[in-house]
mmCIF file of C-alpha atoms in Angstrom:
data_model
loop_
_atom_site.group_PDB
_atom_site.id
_atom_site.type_symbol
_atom_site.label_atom_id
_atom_site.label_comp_id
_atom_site.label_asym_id
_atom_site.label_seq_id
_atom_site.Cartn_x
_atom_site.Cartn_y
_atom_site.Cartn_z
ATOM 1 C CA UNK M 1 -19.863 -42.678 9.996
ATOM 2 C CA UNK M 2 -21.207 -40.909 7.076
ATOM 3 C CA UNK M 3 -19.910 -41.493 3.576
ATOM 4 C CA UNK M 4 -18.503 -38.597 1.412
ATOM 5 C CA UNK M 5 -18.943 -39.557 -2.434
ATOM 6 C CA UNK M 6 -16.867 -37.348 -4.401
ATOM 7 C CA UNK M 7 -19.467 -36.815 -7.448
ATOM 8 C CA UNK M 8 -18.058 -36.016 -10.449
ATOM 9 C CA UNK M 9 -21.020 -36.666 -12.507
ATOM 10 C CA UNK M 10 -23.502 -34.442 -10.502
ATOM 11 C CA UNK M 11 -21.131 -31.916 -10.533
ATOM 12 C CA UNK M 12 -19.416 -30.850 -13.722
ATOM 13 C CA UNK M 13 -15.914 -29.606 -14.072
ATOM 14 C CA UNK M 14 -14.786 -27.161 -11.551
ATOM 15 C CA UNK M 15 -12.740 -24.011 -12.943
ATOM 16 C CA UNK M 16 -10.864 -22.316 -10.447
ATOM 17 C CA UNK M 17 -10.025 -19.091 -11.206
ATOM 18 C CA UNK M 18 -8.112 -16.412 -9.307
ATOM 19 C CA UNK M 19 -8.930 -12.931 -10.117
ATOM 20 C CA UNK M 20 -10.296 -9.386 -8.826
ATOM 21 C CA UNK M 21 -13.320 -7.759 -9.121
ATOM 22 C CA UNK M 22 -12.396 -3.817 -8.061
ATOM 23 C CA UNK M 23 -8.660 -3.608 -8.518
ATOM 24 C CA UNK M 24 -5.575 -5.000 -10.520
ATOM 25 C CA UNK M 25 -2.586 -6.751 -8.754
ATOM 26 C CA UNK M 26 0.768 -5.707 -7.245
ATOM 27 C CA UNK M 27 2.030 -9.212 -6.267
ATOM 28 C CA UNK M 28 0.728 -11.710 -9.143
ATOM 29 C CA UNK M 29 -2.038 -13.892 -9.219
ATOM 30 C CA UNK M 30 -0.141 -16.814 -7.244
ATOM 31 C CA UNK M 31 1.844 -13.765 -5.129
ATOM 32 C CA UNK M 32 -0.370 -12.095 -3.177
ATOM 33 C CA UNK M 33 1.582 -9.534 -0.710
ATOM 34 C CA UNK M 34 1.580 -9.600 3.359
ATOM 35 C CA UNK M 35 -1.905 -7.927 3.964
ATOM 36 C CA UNK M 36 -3.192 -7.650 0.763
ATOM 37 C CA UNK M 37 -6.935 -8.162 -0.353
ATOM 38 C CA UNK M 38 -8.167 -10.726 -2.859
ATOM 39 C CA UNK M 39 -10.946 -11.853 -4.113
ATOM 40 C CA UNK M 40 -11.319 -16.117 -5.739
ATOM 41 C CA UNK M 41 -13.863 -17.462 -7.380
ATOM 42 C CA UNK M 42 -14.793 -20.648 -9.181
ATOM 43 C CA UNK M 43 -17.393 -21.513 -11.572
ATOM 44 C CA UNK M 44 -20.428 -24.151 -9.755
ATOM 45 C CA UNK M 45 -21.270 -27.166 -10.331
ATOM 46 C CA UNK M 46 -24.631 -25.515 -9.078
ATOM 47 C CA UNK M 47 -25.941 -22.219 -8.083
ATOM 48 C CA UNK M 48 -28.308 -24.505 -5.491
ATOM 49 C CA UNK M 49 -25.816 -26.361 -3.814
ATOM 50 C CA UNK M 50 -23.445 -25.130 -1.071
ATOM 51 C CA UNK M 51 -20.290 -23.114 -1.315
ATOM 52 C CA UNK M 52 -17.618 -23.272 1.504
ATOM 53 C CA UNK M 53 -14.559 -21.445 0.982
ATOM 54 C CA UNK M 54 -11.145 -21.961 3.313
ATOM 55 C CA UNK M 55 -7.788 -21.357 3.415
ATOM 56 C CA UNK M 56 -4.741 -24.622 4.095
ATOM 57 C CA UNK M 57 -1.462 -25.270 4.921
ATOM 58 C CA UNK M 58 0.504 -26.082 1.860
ATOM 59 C CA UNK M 59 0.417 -29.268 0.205
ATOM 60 C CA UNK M 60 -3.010 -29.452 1.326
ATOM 61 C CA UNK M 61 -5.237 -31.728 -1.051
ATOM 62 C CA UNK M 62 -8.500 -31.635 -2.742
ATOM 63 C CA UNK M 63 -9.017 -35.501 -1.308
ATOM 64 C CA UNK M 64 -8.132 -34.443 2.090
ATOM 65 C CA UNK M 65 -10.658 -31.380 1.839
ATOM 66 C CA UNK M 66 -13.198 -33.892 0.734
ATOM 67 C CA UNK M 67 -12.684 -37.116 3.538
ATOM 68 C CA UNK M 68 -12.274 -34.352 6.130
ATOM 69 C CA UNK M 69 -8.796 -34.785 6.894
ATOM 70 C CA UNK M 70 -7.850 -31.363 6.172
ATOM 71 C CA UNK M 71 -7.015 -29.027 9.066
ATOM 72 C CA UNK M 72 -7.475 -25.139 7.408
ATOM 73 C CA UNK M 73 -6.213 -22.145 9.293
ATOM 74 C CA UNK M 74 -8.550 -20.487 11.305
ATOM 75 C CA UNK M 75 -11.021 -17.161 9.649
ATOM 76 C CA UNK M 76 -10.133 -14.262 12.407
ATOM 77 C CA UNK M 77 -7.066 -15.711 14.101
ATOM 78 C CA UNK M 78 -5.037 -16.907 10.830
ATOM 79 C CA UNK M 79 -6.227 -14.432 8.109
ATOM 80 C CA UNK M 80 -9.279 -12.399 7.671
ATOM 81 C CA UNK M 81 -12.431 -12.888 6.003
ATOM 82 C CA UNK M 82 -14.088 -9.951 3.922
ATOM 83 C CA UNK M 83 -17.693 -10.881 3.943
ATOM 84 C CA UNK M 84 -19.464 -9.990 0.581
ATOM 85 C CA UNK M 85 -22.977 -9.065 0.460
ATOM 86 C CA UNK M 86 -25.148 -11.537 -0.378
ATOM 87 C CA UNK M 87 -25.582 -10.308 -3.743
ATOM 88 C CA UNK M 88 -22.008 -10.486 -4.401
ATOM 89 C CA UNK M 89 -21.833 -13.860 -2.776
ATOM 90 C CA UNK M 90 -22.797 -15.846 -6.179
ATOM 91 C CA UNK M 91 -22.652 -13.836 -9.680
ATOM 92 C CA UNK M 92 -23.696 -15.631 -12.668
ATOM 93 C CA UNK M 93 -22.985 -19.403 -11.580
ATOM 94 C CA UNK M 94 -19.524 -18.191 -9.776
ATOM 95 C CA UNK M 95 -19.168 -18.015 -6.157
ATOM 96 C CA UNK M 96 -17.061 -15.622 -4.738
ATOM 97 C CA UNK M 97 -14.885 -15.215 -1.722
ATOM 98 C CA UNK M 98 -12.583 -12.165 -0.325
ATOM 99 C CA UNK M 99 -9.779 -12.511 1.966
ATOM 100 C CA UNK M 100 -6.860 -10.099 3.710
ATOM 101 C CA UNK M 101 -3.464 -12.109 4.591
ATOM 102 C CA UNK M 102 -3.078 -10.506 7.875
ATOM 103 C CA UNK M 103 -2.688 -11.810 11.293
ATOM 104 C CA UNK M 104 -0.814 -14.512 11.322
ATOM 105 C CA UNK M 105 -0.255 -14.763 7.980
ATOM 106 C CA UNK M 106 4.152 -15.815 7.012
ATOM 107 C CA UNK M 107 5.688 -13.981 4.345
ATOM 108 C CA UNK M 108 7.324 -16.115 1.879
ATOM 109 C CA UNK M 109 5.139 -18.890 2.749
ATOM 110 C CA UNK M 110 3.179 -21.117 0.507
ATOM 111 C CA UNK M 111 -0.510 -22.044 1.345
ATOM 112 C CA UNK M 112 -3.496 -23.522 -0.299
ATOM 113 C CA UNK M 113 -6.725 -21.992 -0.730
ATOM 114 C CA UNK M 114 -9.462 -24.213 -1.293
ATOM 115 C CA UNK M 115 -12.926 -24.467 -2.281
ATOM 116 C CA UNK M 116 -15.733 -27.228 -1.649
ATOM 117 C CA UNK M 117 -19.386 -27.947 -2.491
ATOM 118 C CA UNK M 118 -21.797 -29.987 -1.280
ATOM 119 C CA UNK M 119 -25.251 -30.631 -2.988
ATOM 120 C CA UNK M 120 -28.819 -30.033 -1.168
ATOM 121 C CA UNK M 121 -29.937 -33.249 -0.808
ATOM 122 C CA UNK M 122 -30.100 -35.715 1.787
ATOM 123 C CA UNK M 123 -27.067 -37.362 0.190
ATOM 124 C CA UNK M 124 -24.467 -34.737 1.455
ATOM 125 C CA UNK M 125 -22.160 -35.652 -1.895
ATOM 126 C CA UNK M 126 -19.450 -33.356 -1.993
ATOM 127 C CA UNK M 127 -16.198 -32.529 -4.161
ATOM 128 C CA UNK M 128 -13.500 -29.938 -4.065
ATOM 129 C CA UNK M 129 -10.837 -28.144 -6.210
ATOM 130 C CA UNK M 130 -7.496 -26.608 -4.681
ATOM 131 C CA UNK M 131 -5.332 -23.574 -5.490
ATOM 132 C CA UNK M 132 -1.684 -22.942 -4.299
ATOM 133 C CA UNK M 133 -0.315 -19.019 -3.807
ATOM 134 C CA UNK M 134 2.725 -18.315 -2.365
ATOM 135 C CA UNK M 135 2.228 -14.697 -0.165
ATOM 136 C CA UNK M 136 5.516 -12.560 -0.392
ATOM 137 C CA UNK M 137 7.078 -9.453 2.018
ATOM 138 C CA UNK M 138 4.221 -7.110 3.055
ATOM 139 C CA UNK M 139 3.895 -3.393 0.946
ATOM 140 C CA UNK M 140 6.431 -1.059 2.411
ATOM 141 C CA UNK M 141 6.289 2.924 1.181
ATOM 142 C CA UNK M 142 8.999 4.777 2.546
ATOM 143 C CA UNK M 143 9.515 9.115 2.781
ATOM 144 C CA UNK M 144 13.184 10.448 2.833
ATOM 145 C CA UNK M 145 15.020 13.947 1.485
ATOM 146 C CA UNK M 146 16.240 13.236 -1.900
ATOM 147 C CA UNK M 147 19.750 12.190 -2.623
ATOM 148 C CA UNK M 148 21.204 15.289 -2.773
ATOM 149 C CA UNK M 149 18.928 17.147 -0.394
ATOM 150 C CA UNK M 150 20.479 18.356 3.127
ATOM 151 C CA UNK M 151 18.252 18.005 6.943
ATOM 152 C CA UNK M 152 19.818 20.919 7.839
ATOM 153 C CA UNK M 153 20.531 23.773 5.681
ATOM 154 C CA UNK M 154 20.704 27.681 4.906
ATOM 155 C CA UNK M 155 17.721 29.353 3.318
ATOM 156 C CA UNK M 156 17.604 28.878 -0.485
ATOM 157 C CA UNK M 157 19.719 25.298 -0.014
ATOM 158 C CA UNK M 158 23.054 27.710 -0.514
ATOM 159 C CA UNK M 159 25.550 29.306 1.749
ATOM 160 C CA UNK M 160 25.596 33.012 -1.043
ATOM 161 C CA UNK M 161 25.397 35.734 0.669
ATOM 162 C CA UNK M 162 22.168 37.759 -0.470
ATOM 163 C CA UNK M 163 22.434 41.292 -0.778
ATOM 164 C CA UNK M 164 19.540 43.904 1.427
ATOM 165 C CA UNK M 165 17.474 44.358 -2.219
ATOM 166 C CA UNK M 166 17.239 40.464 -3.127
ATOM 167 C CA UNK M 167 16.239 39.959 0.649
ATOM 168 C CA UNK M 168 13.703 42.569 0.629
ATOM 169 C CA UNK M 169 12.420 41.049 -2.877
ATOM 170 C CA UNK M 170 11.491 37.970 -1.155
ATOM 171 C CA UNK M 171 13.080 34.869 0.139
ATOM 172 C CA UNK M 172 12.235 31.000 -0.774
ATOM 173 C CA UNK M 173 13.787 27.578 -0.586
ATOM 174 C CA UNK M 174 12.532 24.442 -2.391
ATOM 175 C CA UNK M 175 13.099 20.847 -1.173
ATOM 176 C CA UNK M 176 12.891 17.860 -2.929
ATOM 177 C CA UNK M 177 11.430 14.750 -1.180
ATOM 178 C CA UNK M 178 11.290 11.401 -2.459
ATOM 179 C CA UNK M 179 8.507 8.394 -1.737
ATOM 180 C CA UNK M 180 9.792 5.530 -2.962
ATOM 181 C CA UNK M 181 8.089 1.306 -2.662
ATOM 182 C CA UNK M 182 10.895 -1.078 -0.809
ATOM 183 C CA UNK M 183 11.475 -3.463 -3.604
ATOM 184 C CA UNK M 184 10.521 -6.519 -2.119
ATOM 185 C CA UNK M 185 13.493 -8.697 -2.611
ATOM 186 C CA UNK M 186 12.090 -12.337 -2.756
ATOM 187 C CA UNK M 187 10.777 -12.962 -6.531
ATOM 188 C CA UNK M 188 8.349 -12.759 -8.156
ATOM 189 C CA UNK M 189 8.293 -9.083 -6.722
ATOM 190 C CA UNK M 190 5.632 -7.149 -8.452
ATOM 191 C CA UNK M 191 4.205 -7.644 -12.291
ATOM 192 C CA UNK M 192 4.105 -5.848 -14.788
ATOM 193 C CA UNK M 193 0.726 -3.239 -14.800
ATOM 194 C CA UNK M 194 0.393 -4.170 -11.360
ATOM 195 C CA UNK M 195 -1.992 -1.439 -10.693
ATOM 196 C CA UNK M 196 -1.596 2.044 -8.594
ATOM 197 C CA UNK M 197 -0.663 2.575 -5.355
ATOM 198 C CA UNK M 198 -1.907 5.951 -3.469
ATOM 199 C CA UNK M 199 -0.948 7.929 -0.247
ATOM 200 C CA UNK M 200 -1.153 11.894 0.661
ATOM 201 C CA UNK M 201 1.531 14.134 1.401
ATOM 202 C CA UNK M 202 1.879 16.308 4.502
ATOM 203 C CA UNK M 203 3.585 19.081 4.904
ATOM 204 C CA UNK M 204 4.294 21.668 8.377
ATOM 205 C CA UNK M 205 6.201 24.589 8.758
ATOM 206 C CA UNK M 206 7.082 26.105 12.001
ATOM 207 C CA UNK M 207 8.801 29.053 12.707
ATOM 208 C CA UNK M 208 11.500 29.081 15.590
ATOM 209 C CA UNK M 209 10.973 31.886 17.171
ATOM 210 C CA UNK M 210 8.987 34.008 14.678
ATOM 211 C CA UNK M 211 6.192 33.434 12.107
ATOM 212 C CA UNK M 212 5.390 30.574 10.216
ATOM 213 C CA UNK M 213 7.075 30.188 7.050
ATOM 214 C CA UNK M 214 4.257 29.110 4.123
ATOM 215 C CA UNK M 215 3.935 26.826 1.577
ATOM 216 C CA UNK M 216 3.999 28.524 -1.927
ATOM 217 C CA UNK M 217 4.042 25.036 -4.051
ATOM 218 C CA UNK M 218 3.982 21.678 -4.030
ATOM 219 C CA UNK M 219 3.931 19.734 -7.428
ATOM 220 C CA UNK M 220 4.529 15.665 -7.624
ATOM 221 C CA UNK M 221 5.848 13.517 -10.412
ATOM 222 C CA UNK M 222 7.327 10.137 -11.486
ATOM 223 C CA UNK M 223 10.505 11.462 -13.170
ATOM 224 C CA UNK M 224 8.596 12.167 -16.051
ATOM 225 C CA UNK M 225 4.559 12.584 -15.706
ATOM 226 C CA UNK M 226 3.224 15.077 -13.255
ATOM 227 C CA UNK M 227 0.993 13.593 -10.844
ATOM 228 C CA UNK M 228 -0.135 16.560 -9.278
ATOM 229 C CA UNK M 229 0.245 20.528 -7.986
ATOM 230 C CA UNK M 230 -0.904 22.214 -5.851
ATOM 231 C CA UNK M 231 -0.710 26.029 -4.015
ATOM 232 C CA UNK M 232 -1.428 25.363 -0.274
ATOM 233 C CA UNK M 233 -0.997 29.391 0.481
ATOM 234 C CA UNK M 234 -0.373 27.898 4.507
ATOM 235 C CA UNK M 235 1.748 26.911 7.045
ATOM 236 C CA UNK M 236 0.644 23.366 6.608
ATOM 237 C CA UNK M 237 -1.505 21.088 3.833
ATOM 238 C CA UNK M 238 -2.420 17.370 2.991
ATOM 239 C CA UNK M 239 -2.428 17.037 -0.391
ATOM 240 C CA UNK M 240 -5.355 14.854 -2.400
ATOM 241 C CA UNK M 241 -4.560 11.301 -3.037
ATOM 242 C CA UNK M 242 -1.283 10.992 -5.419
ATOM 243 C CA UNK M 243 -2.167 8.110 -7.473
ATOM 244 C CA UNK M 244 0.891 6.145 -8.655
ATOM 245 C CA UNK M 245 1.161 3.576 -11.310
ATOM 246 C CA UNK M 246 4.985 2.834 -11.526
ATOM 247 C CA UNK M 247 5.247 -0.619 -10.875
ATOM 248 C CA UNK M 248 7.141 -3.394 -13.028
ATOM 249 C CA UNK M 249 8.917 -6.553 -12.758
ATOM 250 C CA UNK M 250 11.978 -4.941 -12.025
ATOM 251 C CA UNK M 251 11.791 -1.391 -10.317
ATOM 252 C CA UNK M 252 9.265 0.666 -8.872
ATOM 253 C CA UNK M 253 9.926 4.175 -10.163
ATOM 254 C CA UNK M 254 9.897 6.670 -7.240
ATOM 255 C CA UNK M 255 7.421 9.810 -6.963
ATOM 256 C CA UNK M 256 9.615 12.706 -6.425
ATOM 257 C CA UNK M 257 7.298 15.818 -4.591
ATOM 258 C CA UNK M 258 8.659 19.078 -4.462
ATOM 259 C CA UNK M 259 8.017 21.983 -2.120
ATOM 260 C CA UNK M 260 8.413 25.789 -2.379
ATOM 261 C CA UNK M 261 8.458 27.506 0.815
ATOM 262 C CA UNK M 262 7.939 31.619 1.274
ATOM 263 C CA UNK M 263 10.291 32.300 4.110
ATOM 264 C CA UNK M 264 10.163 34.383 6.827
ATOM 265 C CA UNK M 265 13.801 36.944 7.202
ATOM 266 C CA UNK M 266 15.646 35.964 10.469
ATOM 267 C CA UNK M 267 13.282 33.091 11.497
ATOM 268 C CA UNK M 268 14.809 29.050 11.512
ATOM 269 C CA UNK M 269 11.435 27.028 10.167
ATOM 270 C CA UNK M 270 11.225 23.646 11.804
ATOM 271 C CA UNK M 271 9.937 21.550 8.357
ATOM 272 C CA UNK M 272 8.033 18.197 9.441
ATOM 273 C CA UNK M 273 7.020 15.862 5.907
ATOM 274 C CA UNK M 274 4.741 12.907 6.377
ATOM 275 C CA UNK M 275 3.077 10.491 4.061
ATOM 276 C CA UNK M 276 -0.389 8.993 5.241
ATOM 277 C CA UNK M 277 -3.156 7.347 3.630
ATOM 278 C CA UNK M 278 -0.815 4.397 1.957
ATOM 279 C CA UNK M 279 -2.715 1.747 -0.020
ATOM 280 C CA UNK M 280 -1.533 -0.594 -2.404
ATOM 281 C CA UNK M 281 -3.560 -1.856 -5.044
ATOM 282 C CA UNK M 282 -5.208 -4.861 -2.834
ATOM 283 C CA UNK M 283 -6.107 -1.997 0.081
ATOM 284 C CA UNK M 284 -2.190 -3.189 1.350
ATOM 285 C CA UNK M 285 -2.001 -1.126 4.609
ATOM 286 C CA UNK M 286 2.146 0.294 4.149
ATOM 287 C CA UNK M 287 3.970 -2.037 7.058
ATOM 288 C CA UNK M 288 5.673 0.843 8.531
ATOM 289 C CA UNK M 289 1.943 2.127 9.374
ATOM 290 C CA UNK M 290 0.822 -1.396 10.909
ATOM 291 C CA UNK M 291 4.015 -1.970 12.877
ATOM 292 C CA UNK M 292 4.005 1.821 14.113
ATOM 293 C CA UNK M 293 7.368 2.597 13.023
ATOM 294 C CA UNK M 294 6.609 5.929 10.712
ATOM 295 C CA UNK M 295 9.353 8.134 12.273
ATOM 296 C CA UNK M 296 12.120 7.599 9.982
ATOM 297 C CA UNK M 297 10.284 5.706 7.620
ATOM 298 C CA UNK M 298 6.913 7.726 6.620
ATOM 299 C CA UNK M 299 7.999 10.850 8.669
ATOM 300 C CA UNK M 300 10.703 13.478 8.246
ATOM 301 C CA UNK M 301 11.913 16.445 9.809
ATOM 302 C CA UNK M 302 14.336 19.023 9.278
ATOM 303 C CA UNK M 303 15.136 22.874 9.269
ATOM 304 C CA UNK M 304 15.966 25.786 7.031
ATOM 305 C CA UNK M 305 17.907 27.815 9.244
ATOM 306 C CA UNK M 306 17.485 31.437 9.044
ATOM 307 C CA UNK M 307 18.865 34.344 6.896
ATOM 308 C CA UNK M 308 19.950 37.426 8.882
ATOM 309 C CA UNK M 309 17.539 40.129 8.406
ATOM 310 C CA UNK M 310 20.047 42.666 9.093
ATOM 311 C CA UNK M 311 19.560 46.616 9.295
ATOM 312 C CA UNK M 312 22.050 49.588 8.040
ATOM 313 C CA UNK M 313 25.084 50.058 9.509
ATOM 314 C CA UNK M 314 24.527 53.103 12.326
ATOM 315 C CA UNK M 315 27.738 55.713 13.218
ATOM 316 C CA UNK M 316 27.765 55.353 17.050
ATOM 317 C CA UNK M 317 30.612 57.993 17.551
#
């Protein structure tokens, strides 16, 4: 059987270090979320000898990476492996590694990601360093009206009567929608700076009956920094990419986005609101988008019902 030395003296220290090349983090260094991208590295012992990344069950150890004992999870089945160009591969005596926690990834799970390397000789000495993360409740956006918005409601969001003139002037009704993170509610939860999160809003208007109503406005904000307007001029837009970057320890302020429509007299528009391109700051796909449960969750309908568009009163004897 061959004989693994663990070589401390050909290889110097190991430093593990957990970090990100392209993008902050949502979840915490030891938190990454349920689909989430990262990126490890470690510093060499040497850029000649041979790198070989993996990912354990917890309480995995260095000394059972090193005698072979070890059973990692499996790249493809278990979790996903990002290959880096080779370029990227080892930068400046660090080698560097990229992996998604899909598949069959478990929230709220602990595991251990672990590094080993082997020099290029005949010898085949090897050593290895160990890292434990703990991945929490996947990234979860969700759409709805706003609190004190109604699915179903008269022109204008009021029951007043309008007079001929102020109908004639002109008719429109704004709606407030709110896109709001699920707080995941096993700590850590997110950190502090933890990055932006993006997505697009959509937005379709038709008519019942009659012409399509159009969008005059849309405009997005967190409560207290706009984040965007736009004039769409249509019967239906995607907005750019809204770039959020509420997050804390504690709350995740929501983006409210609110919509002017130009109405059309004596036509019920059939509203439909959808959020789509969803990525957290680790290229997190939203959950509601991988499970295929949008309606309800990413998508919402509902109607401004029409305002009579009535004519004069005619003598008929």
């Amino acid at each position: 059987m061959k004989q693994i030395y663990k070589i401390t003296f050909l290889l110097p220290v190991l430093i593990f270090a957990m970090g990100q090349l392209l993008a902050q983090e949502i979840g915490g260094k030891e938190s990454p979320l349920l689909g989430s991208v990262h990126t490890y590295n470690i510093l060499m012992g040497n850029e000649n000898y041979t790198p070989n990344w993996g990912l354990y069950p917890e309480n995995t150890t260095a000394t059972e990476i090193e005698d072979g004992t070890a059973t990692p999870l499996i790249p493809g089945t278990d979790y996903s492996v990002i290959t880096l160009p080779v370029s990227e591969q080892i930068v400046g005596g660090r080698s560097y590694w990229k992996i998604q926690f899909n598949k069959n990834i478990n929230e709220n799970t602990t595991y251990v990601v672990g590094y080993k390397e082997s020099t290029a000789d005949a010898n085949k000495c090897l050593t290895a360093e160990v890292r434990s993360i703990t991945v929490y409740p996947p990234f979860d956006v969700d759409l709805a009206l706003n609190d004190d918005e109604n699915p179903e409601d008269c022109s204008d969001n009021t029951n007043d009567l309008k007079d001929k003139a102020a109908l004639d002037a002109g008719l429109q009704t704004t709606t407030v929608y709110k896109v709001y993170i699920e707080y995941p509610g096993n700590p850590p939860g997110y950190i502090d700076g933890g990055g932006t999160w993006t997505f697009r809003f959509n937005v379709s208007v038709s008519g019942r009956s009659g012409d399509n109503a159009t969008i005059a406005t849309i405009s997005a904000n967190d409560g207290a920094t706009s984040l965007g307007e736009w004039t769409p001029g249509s019967d239906s837009y995607t907005t750019p990419d809204i770039n959020v970057a509420a997050v804390s320890s504690t709350t995740v302020t929501p983006v409210y986005v609110e919509v002017t429509y130009n109405e059309v007299l004596g036509v019920t528009q059939d509203i439909t609101v959808e959020i789509s391109s969803i990525f957290g700051a680790h290229s997190e796909s939203d959950i509601d988008v991988v499970e295929n449960t949008q309606p309800g969750n990413n998508i919402v309908e509902h109607t401004i019902y029409a305002m009579p568009d009535v004519s004069e009163i005619m003598a008929w004897n």
